[in-house]
XYZ file of C-alpha atoms in Angstrom:
652
model
C 11.312 15.908 -3.249
C 11.625 13.330 0.053
C 15.154 12.789 0.073
C 16.463 9.291 0.413
C 17.633 8.723 4.269
C 14.048 9.565 5.369
C 12.189 6.604 2.980
C 15.894 4.668 4.442
C 14.292 5.322 8.075
C 10.661 4.410 6.646
C 11.516 1.254 4.841
C 13.450 0.772 8.460
C 10.655 1.207 10.340
C 8.679 -1.746 8.658
C 10.463 -4.180 10.736
C 9.210 -5.624 13.518
C 12.646 -6.223 16.107
C 10.688 -9.449 18.239
C 8.144 -11.887 18.287
C 6.816 -13.718 21.037
C 5.806 -16.547 19.075
C 6.404 -19.963 20.454
C 4.880 -21.730 17.127
C 5.834 -25.741 16.949
C 5.373 -25.148 13.450
C 8.910 -23.292 11.413
C 8.438 -20.283 10.334
C 5.360 -19.847 11.778
C 4.358 -16.367 13.451
C 0.940 -15.811 13.879
C 2.101 -12.627 15.657
C 3.507 -11.442 12.405
C 1.093 -13.296 9.847
C -2.509 -13.236 10.275
C -2.611 -16.940 7.765
C -0.552 -18.600 10.156
C -2.714 -18.521 12.327
C -5.305 -20.305 9.650
C -2.082 -22.425 8.545
C -1.808 -23.703 12.562
C -5.165 -24.305 12.518
C -5.793 -25.978 9.988
C -3.025 -28.671 10.607
C -3.877 -29.292 13.555
C -7.628 -30.108 13.076
C -6.906 -32.150 9.924
C -3.976 -33.979 12.210
C -6.049 -34.460 14.754
C -9.148 -35.912 12.430
C -7.089 -38.222 10.543
C -3.766 -39.600 12.530
C -1.853 -37.551 9.458
C 1.088 -35.764 11.003
C 0.486 -32.261 11.405
C 3.749 -30.954 10.525
C 3.813 -32.471 6.723
C 0.134 -30.762 6.445
C 1.448 -27.767 7.862
C 4.441 -27.872 5.123
C 2.233 -28.346 2.322
C -0.449 -25.940 2.535
C 0.273 -23.290 -0.208
C -0.661 -19.990 -0.539
C -3.001 -19.359 -4.199
C -3.131 -16.886 -6.605
C -6.452 -16.377 -7.237
C -9.409 -16.110 -4.653
C -11.617 -19.083 -6.318
C -9.325 -21.316 -5.356
C -9.156 -20.566 -2.025
C -7.545 -18.538 0.670
C -5.011 -21.593 1.499
C -4.992 -24.982 -0.721
C -3.442 -29.009 -0.232
C -1.996 -31.115 -2.892
C -2.916 -33.872 -1.301
C -0.913 -36.496 -3.306
C 1.850 -34.065 -1.487
C 0.617 -36.013 2.233
C 2.588 -39.045 0.095
C -0.642 -41.432 1.543
C -0.155 -44.621 -0.321
C -3.312 -46.738 -1.065
C -5.402 -44.112 -1.955
C -6.392 -41.630 -5.065
C -5.988 -38.213 -4.347
C -9.093 -37.475 -5.709
C -10.743 -39.980 -3.333
C -8.503 -38.494 -0.658
C -9.589 -35.135 -1.043
C -13.317 -36.005 -0.336
C -12.387 -38.067 2.344
C -10.544 -35.398 4.440
C -13.076 -32.546 3.418
C -15.602 -34.938 5.249
C -13.246 -35.616 8.470
C -12.551 -31.780 8.781
C -14.790 -30.883 12.283
C -16.748 -27.820 11.983
C -14.768 -25.105 13.157
C -14.799 -21.028 13.571
C -11.922 -20.167 11.821
C -12.656 -22.017 8.471
C -15.687 -22.662 6.511
C -16.111 -26.637 5.566
C -13.037 -27.502 3.064
C -13.922 -27.814 -0.707
C -12.245 -30.900 -3.071
C -10.948 -29.759 -6.129
C -9.545 -32.987 -7.873
C -6.370 -33.617 -6.247
C -6.618 -30.302 -4.247
C -8.173 -29.414 -1.030
C -9.385 -25.631 -0.896
C -9.856 -23.846 2.639
C -11.577 -20.854 2.478
C -11.497 -18.454 5.889
C -14.373 -17.625 7.923
C -14.885 -14.075 6.547
C -15.961 -12.257 9.863
C -13.249 -13.857 11.895
C -10.738 -13.047 9.064
C -12.126 -9.223 8.573
C -11.519 -8.147 12.559
C -8.446 -10.007 12.515
C -6.739 -8.397 9.155
C -8.095 -4.612 9.288
C -7.604 -4.957 13.112
C -3.999 -5.704 12.674
C -3.194 -3.556 9.820
C -4.785 -0.399 11.607
C -2.404 -1.032 14.940
C 0.965 -2.179 12.896
C 0.504 0.237 10.635
C 3.903 0.400 8.597
C 5.255 -2.624 10.810
C 2.459 -4.785 8.555
C 3.506 -7.810 6.906
C 7.157 -7.695 7.695
C 8.153 -10.707 9.324
C 10.652 -9.456 10.406
C 11.776 -12.921 12.521
C 13.199 -14.154 9.316
C 16.782 -11.862 10.109
C 17.029 -13.174 13.050
C 19.978 -15.240 13.657
C 17.862 -17.207 16.134
C 14.063 -16.727 16.008
C 13.646 -17.423 19.396
C 16.192 -15.276 20.828
C 16.837 -11.798 19.249
C 19.694 -11.209 21.761
C 21.973 -13.240 19.153
C 21.151 -10.119 16.928
C 20.215 -10.283 13.201
C 21.892 -11.931 9.801
C 24.034 -9.619 8.048
C 24.345 -8.904 3.895
C 25.691 -7.177 1.969
C 23.824 -5.733 -1.448
C 26.292 -4.805 -4.047
C 24.648 -3.092 -7.250
C 24.634 -0.028 -9.614
C 28.496 0.153 -9.746
C 28.769 2.505 -13.053
C 32.131 3.457 -14.037
C 33.466 7.386 -13.759
C 33.183 9.516 -16.762
C 31.700 6.754 -18.699
C 27.830 6.883 -19.173
C 25.086 5.464 -16.909
C 23.632 2.587 -19.362
C 20.458 0.678 -19.015
C 22.529 -2.542 -17.104
C 23.826 0.332 -14.399
C 19.779 1.617 -14.269
C 18.501 -2.074 -13.507
C 21.487 -2.832 -11.145
C 19.981 0.022 -9.463
C 16.326 -0.470 -9.338
C 16.686 -4.190 -8.635
C 19.504 -3.772 -6.128
C 17.491 -0.591 -4.533
C 14.219 -3.472 -4.090
C 16.493 -6.078 -2.845
C 18.164 -3.849 -0.278
C 14.237 -2.566 1.017
C 12.899 -6.238 1.196
C 15.699 -7.678 3.673
C 15.623 -4.464 5.813
C 11.996 -5.172 6.339
C 12.271 -8.421 6.995
C 15.211 -8.329 9.605
C 18.084 -8.617 7.816
C 21.415 -6.330 8.450
C 21.351 -4.567 5.695
C 24.732 -2.786 3.851
C 24.184 -1.038 0.672
C 27.201 -1.039 -1.409
C 27.604 0.774 -4.463
C 31.124 -0.881 -6.040
C 32.504 1.803 -8.492
C 34.411 1.558 -11.649
C 36.960 4.184 -10.535
C 40.502 2.750 -11.137
C 42.513 1.817 -14.219
C 44.363 3.065 -17.186
C 41.517 5.584 -18.268
C 41.736 7.439 -15.064
C 45.207 8.599 -16.989
C 43.829 9.151 -19.670
C 40.805 11.465 -18.058
C 43.689 13.125 -16.145
C 45.808 14.410 -18.609
C 42.569 15.092 -21.281
C 41.491 17.625 -17.955
C 44.743 19.210 -18.680
C 43.689 20.135 -22.007
C 40.289 20.386 -21.794
C 39.062 20.620 -18.178
C 37.146 23.553 -17.252
C 36.960 24.239 -13.410
C 33.703 25.896 -13.354
C 32.040 22.663 -15.603
C 33.652 20.673 -13.505
C 31.883 21.859 -10.560
C 28.728 22.518 -12.274
C 28.017 18.817 -13.342
C 31.588 16.471 -12.414
C 29.846 13.235 -13.851
C 28.981 15.079 -17.265
C 32.383 17.566 -17.857
C 34.579 14.363 -17.135
C 32.401 12.416 -19.511
C 33.343 15.051 -22.234
C 36.704 15.542 -21.163
C 37.539 11.872 -21.898
C 35.351 11.805 -25.251
C 37.301 14.543 -26.670
C 40.616 12.639 -24.881
C 39.200 9.216 -26.480
C 38.852 10.790 -30.100
C 43.110 12.245 -29.826
C 43.799 8.352 -29.436
C 41.709 7.215 -31.891
C 43.346 9.564 -34.181
C 46.929 8.441 -32.758
C 46.033 4.709 -33.474
C 45.649 4.953 -36.898
C 49.386 5.346 -38.092
C 50.695 3.246 -35.251
C 48.186 0.443 -36.701
C 49.420 1.602 -40.329
C 53.397 1.545 -39.486
C 52.725 -2.191 -37.118
C 51.136 -3.593 -40.394
C 54.627 -2.800 -42.862
C 56.624 -4.046 -40.023
C 54.727 -6.853 -40.225
C 55.034 -7.168 -43.875
C 58.601 -6.691 -44.055
C 59.635 -8.926 -41.586
C 57.563 -11.492 -43.670
C 59.722 -10.390 -46.791
C 62.810 -10.622 -44.793
C 63.145 -6.693 -45.420
C 65.114 -4.741 -42.502
C 62.446 -2.696 -40.260
C 64.717 -0.546 -37.802
C 63.338 2.244 -39.336
C 59.874 1.701 -39.064
C 60.244 0.396 -35.612
C 62.247 3.096 -34.054
C 59.447 5.763 -35.582
C 56.901 3.618 -33.673
C 58.627 3.581 -30.949
C 58.875 7.270 -31.140
C 55.027 7.708 -32.006
C 54.214 5.128 -29.257
C 55.826 7.432 -26.533
C 54.262 10.641 -27.667
C 51.028 8.903 -28.267
C 48.160 9.764 -25.235
C 47.608 6.034 -24.684
C 51.077 5.700 -23.562
C 51.149 8.752 -21.113
C 47.954 7.592 -19.917
C 49.921 4.310 -19.004
C 52.427 6.305 -17.529
C 50.253 8.641 -15.352
C 48.705 5.850 -14.244
C 51.548 4.501 -13.214
C 51.823 7.328 -11.004
C 48.814 6.654 -9.106
C 49.645 3.066 -8.623
C 53.162 4.176 -7.208
C 51.381 6.709 -4.707
C 52.548 10.034 -6.476
C 50.408 12.246 -4.532
C 49.683 14.827 -7.011
C 48.322 11.952 -9.470
C 46.741 10.718 -6.711
C 44.819 13.903 -5.854
C 43.387 14.959 -8.812
C 42.147 11.403 -9.292
C 40.297 11.831 -5.366
C 38.774 15.396 -6.412
C 37.368 13.688 -9.588
C 35.808 11.083 -7.773
C 34.819 12.779 -4.751
C 32.643 15.442 -6.740
C 31.353 12.302 -8.922
C 30.125 10.828 -5.958
C 28.557 13.988 -4.745
C 26.785 14.228 -7.762
C 25.532 10.050 -7.963
C 23.921 10.935 -3.878
C 21.452 13.403 -5.803
C 20.694 11.100 -8.378
C 20.173 8.103 -6.337
C 17.750 10.267 -3.799
C 15.761 10.484 -6.282
C 15.527 6.682 -6.775
C 15.087 6.796 -2.727
C 18.435 5.519 -2.021
C 21.240 6.132 0.176
C 24.572 3.861 0.237
C 26.155 2.566 3.034
C 29.539 2.561 1.237
C 30.837 3.878 -1.804
C 34.037 1.269 -2.396
C 35.262 1.062 -5.647
C 38.506 -1.061 -7.151
C 40.474 1.414 -6.143
C 39.918 0.510 -2.029
C 41.011 -2.980 -2.819
C 44.301 -3.628 -1.058
C 47.290 -5.009 -3.160
C 48.451 -6.908 -0.077
C 44.627 -8.399 -0.729
C 45.704 -9.693 -4.186
C 49.387 -10.427 -3.525
C 47.512 -12.911 -0.361
C 45.230 -14.329 -3.147
C 47.240 -15.177 -5.870
C 50.088 -16.512 -3.597
C 46.979 -19.146 -1.633
C 46.233 -19.659 -5.218
C 49.740 -20.998 -6.681
C 50.361 -22.827 -3.454
C 46.893 -24.740 -3.814
C 48.008 -25.728 -7.401
C 44.534 -23.638 -8.469
C 46.759 -21.231 -11.062
C 49.439 -21.548 -13.383
C 51.861 -20.052 -15.383
C 50.222 -19.455 -19.358
C 53.124 -17.844 -21.631
C 54.142 -15.739 -18.918
C 50.452 -14.943 -17.549
C 48.696 -16.693 -14.849
C 45.573 -18.153 -15.338
C 43.030 -20.498 -13.469
C 42.090 -23.084 -16.479
C 38.711 -24.574 -14.449
C 38.483 -27.930 -17.204
C 41.630 -28.945 -14.297
C 38.686 -28.341 -11.140
C 36.013 -30.170 -12.513
C 34.340 -27.183 -14.093
C 34.541 -27.318 -17.962
C 31.959 -24.624 -18.563
C 33.999 -22.016 -16.516
C 36.766 -22.650 -19.427
C 39.860 -20.259 -18.571
C 40.439 -16.695 -16.723
C 43.622 -14.920 -17.038
C 44.491 -13.629 -12.753
C 47.818 -11.268 -13.652
C 48.832 -10.548 -17.610
C 51.697 -10.503 -19.000
C 53.216 -7.318 -17.852
C 52.414 -7.887 -14.123
C 49.345 -6.227 -13.704
C 46.192 -7.342 -12.389
C 42.749 -8.061 -14.044
C 38.745 -7.098 -13.053
C 38.527 -10.760 -11.574
C 41.898 -10.663 -9.169
C 40.179 -7.295 -7.744
C 36.972 -9.172 -7.220
C 38.664 -11.954 -4.906
C 40.485 -9.390 -3.212
C 36.898 -7.407 -2.425
C 35.646 -10.680 -1.006
C 38.229 -11.683 1.209
C 38.440 -8.264 2.724
C 34.163 -7.703 2.798
C 34.532 -10.743 4.657
C 36.879 -9.851 7.278
C 35.416 -6.632 7.695
C 31.322 -7.180 8.012
C 31.508 -11.315 8.903
C 28.823 -11.108 6.076
C 25.287 -14.179 6.405
C 25.197 -13.293 2.610
C 26.643 -10.912 -0.564
C 24.688 -10.261 -2.934
C 26.017 -8.870 -6.689
C 23.669 -7.291 -8.360
C 24.813 -7.731 -12.236
C 23.362 -8.139 -15.501
C 23.589 -11.431 -16.963
C 26.194 -10.618 -18.942
C 28.563 -11.267 -16.460
C 27.211 -14.629 -15.679
C 30.486 -16.322 -16.662
C 32.654 -13.781 -14.438
C 30.325 -14.063 -11.859
C 30.630 -17.742 -11.544
C 34.264 -18.193 -12.409
C 34.841 -15.199 -9.040
C 32.458 -17.964 -6.579
C 34.068 -20.953 -8.326
C 37.961 -19.726 -7.423
C 36.980 -18.596 -4.009
C 36.098 -22.302 -3.313
C 38.899 -23.845 -4.943
C 41.345 -21.339 -2.443
C 39.392 -23.237 0.342
C 36.991 -20.450 1.083
C 34.143 -23.192 0.349
C 32.143 -22.023 3.209
C 31.935 -17.940 2.187
C 31.625 -18.886 -1.791
C 28.097 -20.324 -0.385
C 27.283 -17.105 0.910
C 27.650 -15.072 -2.379
C 24.927 -15.016 -5.033
C 24.862 -13.398 -8.636
C 21.450 -11.654 -9.115
C 21.354 -11.465 -12.562
C 19.019 -9.170 -15.146
C 18.483 -9.016 -18.442
C 18.838 -6.004 -20.751
C 16.624 -2.789 -21.601
C 16.313 -2.178 -25.176
C 15.772 0.970 -26.588
C 16.697 3.037 -23.881
C 16.935 6.594 -25.240
C 15.966 9.805 -24.284
C 13.811 11.979 -27.439
C 17.068 14.216 -27.904
C 19.143 11.168 -28.708
C 21.195 8.425 -26.876
C 20.696 8.413 -23.143
C 25.003 9.457 -21.443
C 23.539 9.553 -17.602
C 20.567 8.252 -15.574
C 19.102 12.342 -15.055
C 19.461 12.264 -18.817
C 16.099 9.760 -19.043
C 14.591 10.395 -15.687
C 14.614 14.063 -16.590
C 13.008 13.260 -20.000
C 10.432 10.630 -18.336
C 9.350 13.756 -16.341
C 9.088 15.803 -18.887
C 6.570 13.396 -20.475
C 4.586 13.011 -17.175
C 4.268 16.319 -17.128
C 2.510 16.813 -20.684
C -0.006 14.029 -19.972
C -0.694 15.357 -16.478
C -1.265 19.193 -18.555
C -3.976 17.644 -20.551
C -6.534 18.031 -18.024
C -6.106 21.990 -17.067
C -8.919 21.525 -14.529
C -7.183 18.823 -12.653
C -3.716 20.081 -13.392
C -4.236 23.331 -11.302
C -5.433 21.327 -8.189
C -1.983 19.973 -7.889
C -0.301 21.798 -5.240
C 3.567 21.305 -6.975
C 3.130 19.824 -10.234
C 6.497 19.689 -11.527
C 7.366 17.469 -8.127
C 4.899 15.519 -8.547
C 5.420 14.917 -12.340
C 8.974 14.228 -10.849
C 7.917 11.463 -8.345
C 5.569 10.187 -11.040
C 7.881 9.621 -13.566
C 10.508 7.881 -11.403
C 7.537 5.655 -10.345
C 6.633 4.837 -14.045
C 10.489 3.633 -14.903
C 10.837 1.689 -11.817
C 7.500 -0.562 -12.012
C 7.942 -1.203 -15.881
C 11.732 -2.328 -15.176
C 10.512 -4.503 -12.234
C 7.249 -5.585 -13.975
C 8.591 -8.982 -15.566
C 10.923 -11.390 -14.403
C 14.779 -10.204 -13.722
C 16.228 -12.381 -16.021
C 14.228 -10.874 -19.089
C 14.983 -7.563 -20.737
C 12.875 -5.794 -22.134
C 11.649 -2.631 -24.492
C 11.983 0.720 -22.926
C 8.654 2.914 -23.505
C 7.802 5.964 -22.794
C 4.323 6.182 -23.989
C 3.259 3.034 -22.133
C 5.309 3.602 -19.269
C 4.040 7.031 -18.757
C 0.653 6.009 -19.477
C -2.248 5.788 -16.766
C -3.887 2.770 -18.520
C -3.063 -0.320 -17.954
C -0.915 -1.747 -14.780
C 1.589 1.612 -14.700
C 3.422 3.452 -12.367
C 1.047 6.401 -12.179
C -1.947 3.918 -11.992
C -0.483 2.292 -9.203
C 0.339 5.982 -7.544
C -3.205 6.854 -8.869
C -4.504 4.085 -6.559
C -3.013 5.369 -3.847
C -3.737 8.847 -3.629
C -7.207 7.986 -4.232
C -7.589 5.840 -1.642
C -5.938 8.874 0.417
C -8.473 11.389 -0.815
C -11.258 9.097 0.314
C -9.840 8.635 3.577
C -9.488 12.926 3.767
C -12.792 13.761 2.525
C -14.738 11.424 4.967
C -13.601 13.507 7.987
C -13.192 10.782 10.544
C -9.967 10.904 12.691
C -7.891 7.524 11.525
C -7.260 7.052 15.283
C -11.166 6.585 15.197
C -11.095 3.528 12.962
C -10.163 0.828 15.343
C -13.001 1.568 16.677
C -14.810 0.626 13.576
C -17.634 -1.776 13.862
C -16.049 -4.637 11.234
C -19.117 -6.869 11.433
C -20.995 -4.252 9.411
C -18.043 -5.534 6.262
C -20.710 -8.571 5.162
C -20.242 -7.978 0.918
C -18.574 -9.976 -1.045
C -16.490 -7.397 -2.605
C -15.277 -6.147 1.303
C -14.997 -9.993 1.959
C -12.500 -10.519 -0.629
C -10.303 -7.105 -0.383
C -9.852 -8.576 3.177
C -9.007 -12.191 1.809
C -5.984 -10.013 -0.470
C -4.731 -7.817 2.400
C -4.593 -11.112 4.509
C -2.223 -12.527 1.655
C 0.330 -9.096 2.584
C 2.654 -10.812 5.088
C 2.686 -13.867 2.298
C 3.827 -11.969 -0.474
C 6.367 -10.949 1.299
C 7.990 -13.813 2.634
C 7.450 -15.305 -0.835
C 9.523 -12.545 -2.483
C 12.373 -13.412 0.103
C 12.107 -16.742 -2.201
C 11.898 -15.496 -5.353
C 13.909 -11.716 -4.959
C 11.884 -11.077 -7.642
C 10.204 -7.779 -7.570
C 7.488 -8.377 -10.092
C 6.235 -10.823 -7.132
C 5.166 -7.997 -4.924
C 3.995 -5.619 -8.133
C 1.983 -8.151 -9.385
C 0.187 -8.521 -5.822
C -0.442 -4.723 -5.885
C -2.229 -4.562 -8.751
C -4.418 -7.530 -8.217
C -5.007 -5.636 -4.827
C -5.882 -2.148 -6.742
C -7.762 -3.957 -9.239
C -9.707 -5.092 -6.471
C -10.163 -1.888 -5.075
C -11.326 -0.193 -8.688
C -14.469 -2.601 -8.600
C -15.165 -1.816 -4.562
C -15.634 2.301 -4.722
C -19.113 1.935 -6.425
C -20.629 -0.675 -4.202
C -18.736 0.024 -0.509
C -19.424 3.639 -0.553
C -18.044 5.990 2.180
C -19.973 9.303 1.445
C -23.531 9.359 1.922
C -23.592 5.898 4.019
C -25.167 5.680 7.347
C -22.384 6.829 10.051
C -21.047 3.138 11.474
C -21.177 1.900 7.650
C -19.412 4.475 6.897
C -16.480 4.167 9.304
C -16.461 0.279 8.681
C -15.951 1.445 4.931
C -12.885 3.835 5.918
C -11.334 1.283 8.456
C -11.064 -1.519 5.211
C -9.991 1.368 2.782
C -7.363 3.064 4.960
C -5.882 -0.990 5.615
C -5.763 -1.087 1.727
C -3.787 2.063 1.846
C -1.794 1.300 4.504
C -0.620 -2.152 2.478
C -0.249 -0.412 -1.177
C 1.661 1.922 0.313
C 4.400 -0.853 2.575
C 4.539 -2.544 -0.911
C 5.303 0.638 -2.919
C 7.915 1.498 -0.008
C 9.771 -1.723 -0.652
C 10.020 -1.249 -4.567
C 11.614 1.685 -3.393
C 8.826 4.201 -4.309
C 7.769 7.666 -2.792
C 3.542 7.517 -2.529
C 1.001 10.206 -3.743
C -0.846 11.695 -1.232
C -2.839 14.217 -3.322
C -5.478 12.816 -6.021
C -3.436 12.912 -9.885
C -6.165 12.517 -12.623
C -6.934 8.905 -13.878
C -7.484 8.491 -17.567
C -6.089 11.849 -18.355
């Protein structure tokens, strides 16, 4: 299994550092994006022929979802030319467009004008670039520069906060989605040239750690702790919580007795004394006192907590490596300084944003023009801060330390209100610009995520279960299974791919049903099918016995078949897909494209045969297939997948 670090380095290698482009059109980089050559050409040619502003034409040229709609389309109505119907104007513009070596005569299609690129020149440009640029093809690296025309001014900085599990608690479906989507976003911003900091904001502070510490004294096992800290601490936490639940019964009963007697005017001294005794020796109260010691800086209490935290992070790193993720920073609630929260509270009070309410400190958003946000407690009656308070402190600390241009929180949609309140408070405190640079990337939940043995406790459980299922599928074809060098490792990679592709196939905001059988199938648009497509391309290149280094010299004029032309047209779109994904921030934007391309590949193999072809035709087709493999590889890496190189059996 490849570790996260080499994969991260590989993703970073996708990013181009500089570009010498000097186009008059915004976000136009012909040296990075072949389609920009055609956009520029169409805008200038059509502008010169019609007198229409070229920048207006350029900005209206749209990419298409299907090849039959052209390589680029111009919605004529968007040009805002008065006096003519869009359908009539489309015909007129098509007639005025002069003959071109790069573009075929445009085709009017109702209110649209469709442009099809000249096949021969496109093939040479696209395939030539992919073979030369390889991992860097499609990265649009200039997007991450503070000034695209002056790389010396440095790169924009972004913090992506994601995953964020709670130590000693289950790694649930929300954490799984946050991890997958957050890893994808970190990769995406890396390849378009941003300086990315991947941050894991752990739930690592609070009274529950007092409960955990006391529980460990009762139920802890040093050997089990070292072997699997996350699992053992969870078991300890469950056991000590069981005691808390048992103790809550008599305490609750006494409280009800006291309430009833008070209503009748009866004496409750005896019951109150008994309640105080029970509460004082309860595990809940002991946990509160232990955590108070932690907050007061007790060295012994902090040493045990720190040991739990460090051992858990070590285990987390191993699990994240399986998903090709390595975090730059393991932060957490515990890392937020008291001074930061105190400063924030003072600013809120001075500015009149916060107010006292029944002994607590709150923010009433209805008084600040945000009725939908309701009210939020900042400090409890007992003076302790809440999660929201720590988040306010965290924003201020991160701004001071990182001076970021953007910060993304990858958190489930259930936290929409919390994040909206956080950003609004930041704005009300006088940090409007800071608040505008923060963004909540939300997502729907996974339904029915469980292992075949029961409910999921940890991410490792689900990854192990999917790998086992994938292994069973692979074993169904004995002949192919025996050819796989390391079937367990391959099953693990395919299993992880299955989970990640199923998660990223729909729009983020939509939840989905966790379906083990569907995700591990080679049929349909699944992770295993995507891996199969890459492995098959690797096999074709390997069996052709032509060194990849010789492919740039191939005679691409021989690629005349429609299947070849259509595949090249799809490959030309990859830089646009990456650029568009930075706008949608949806992994499905890339996945949808990759499946479109693999479907085109699948239908090409019988027509564009490599084995048995004439030597020059063989080399040209191989150059095309290697280009397709490279783009598929680039896309899979952005998604966080590990492309399989050896052929695996399709339709097992």
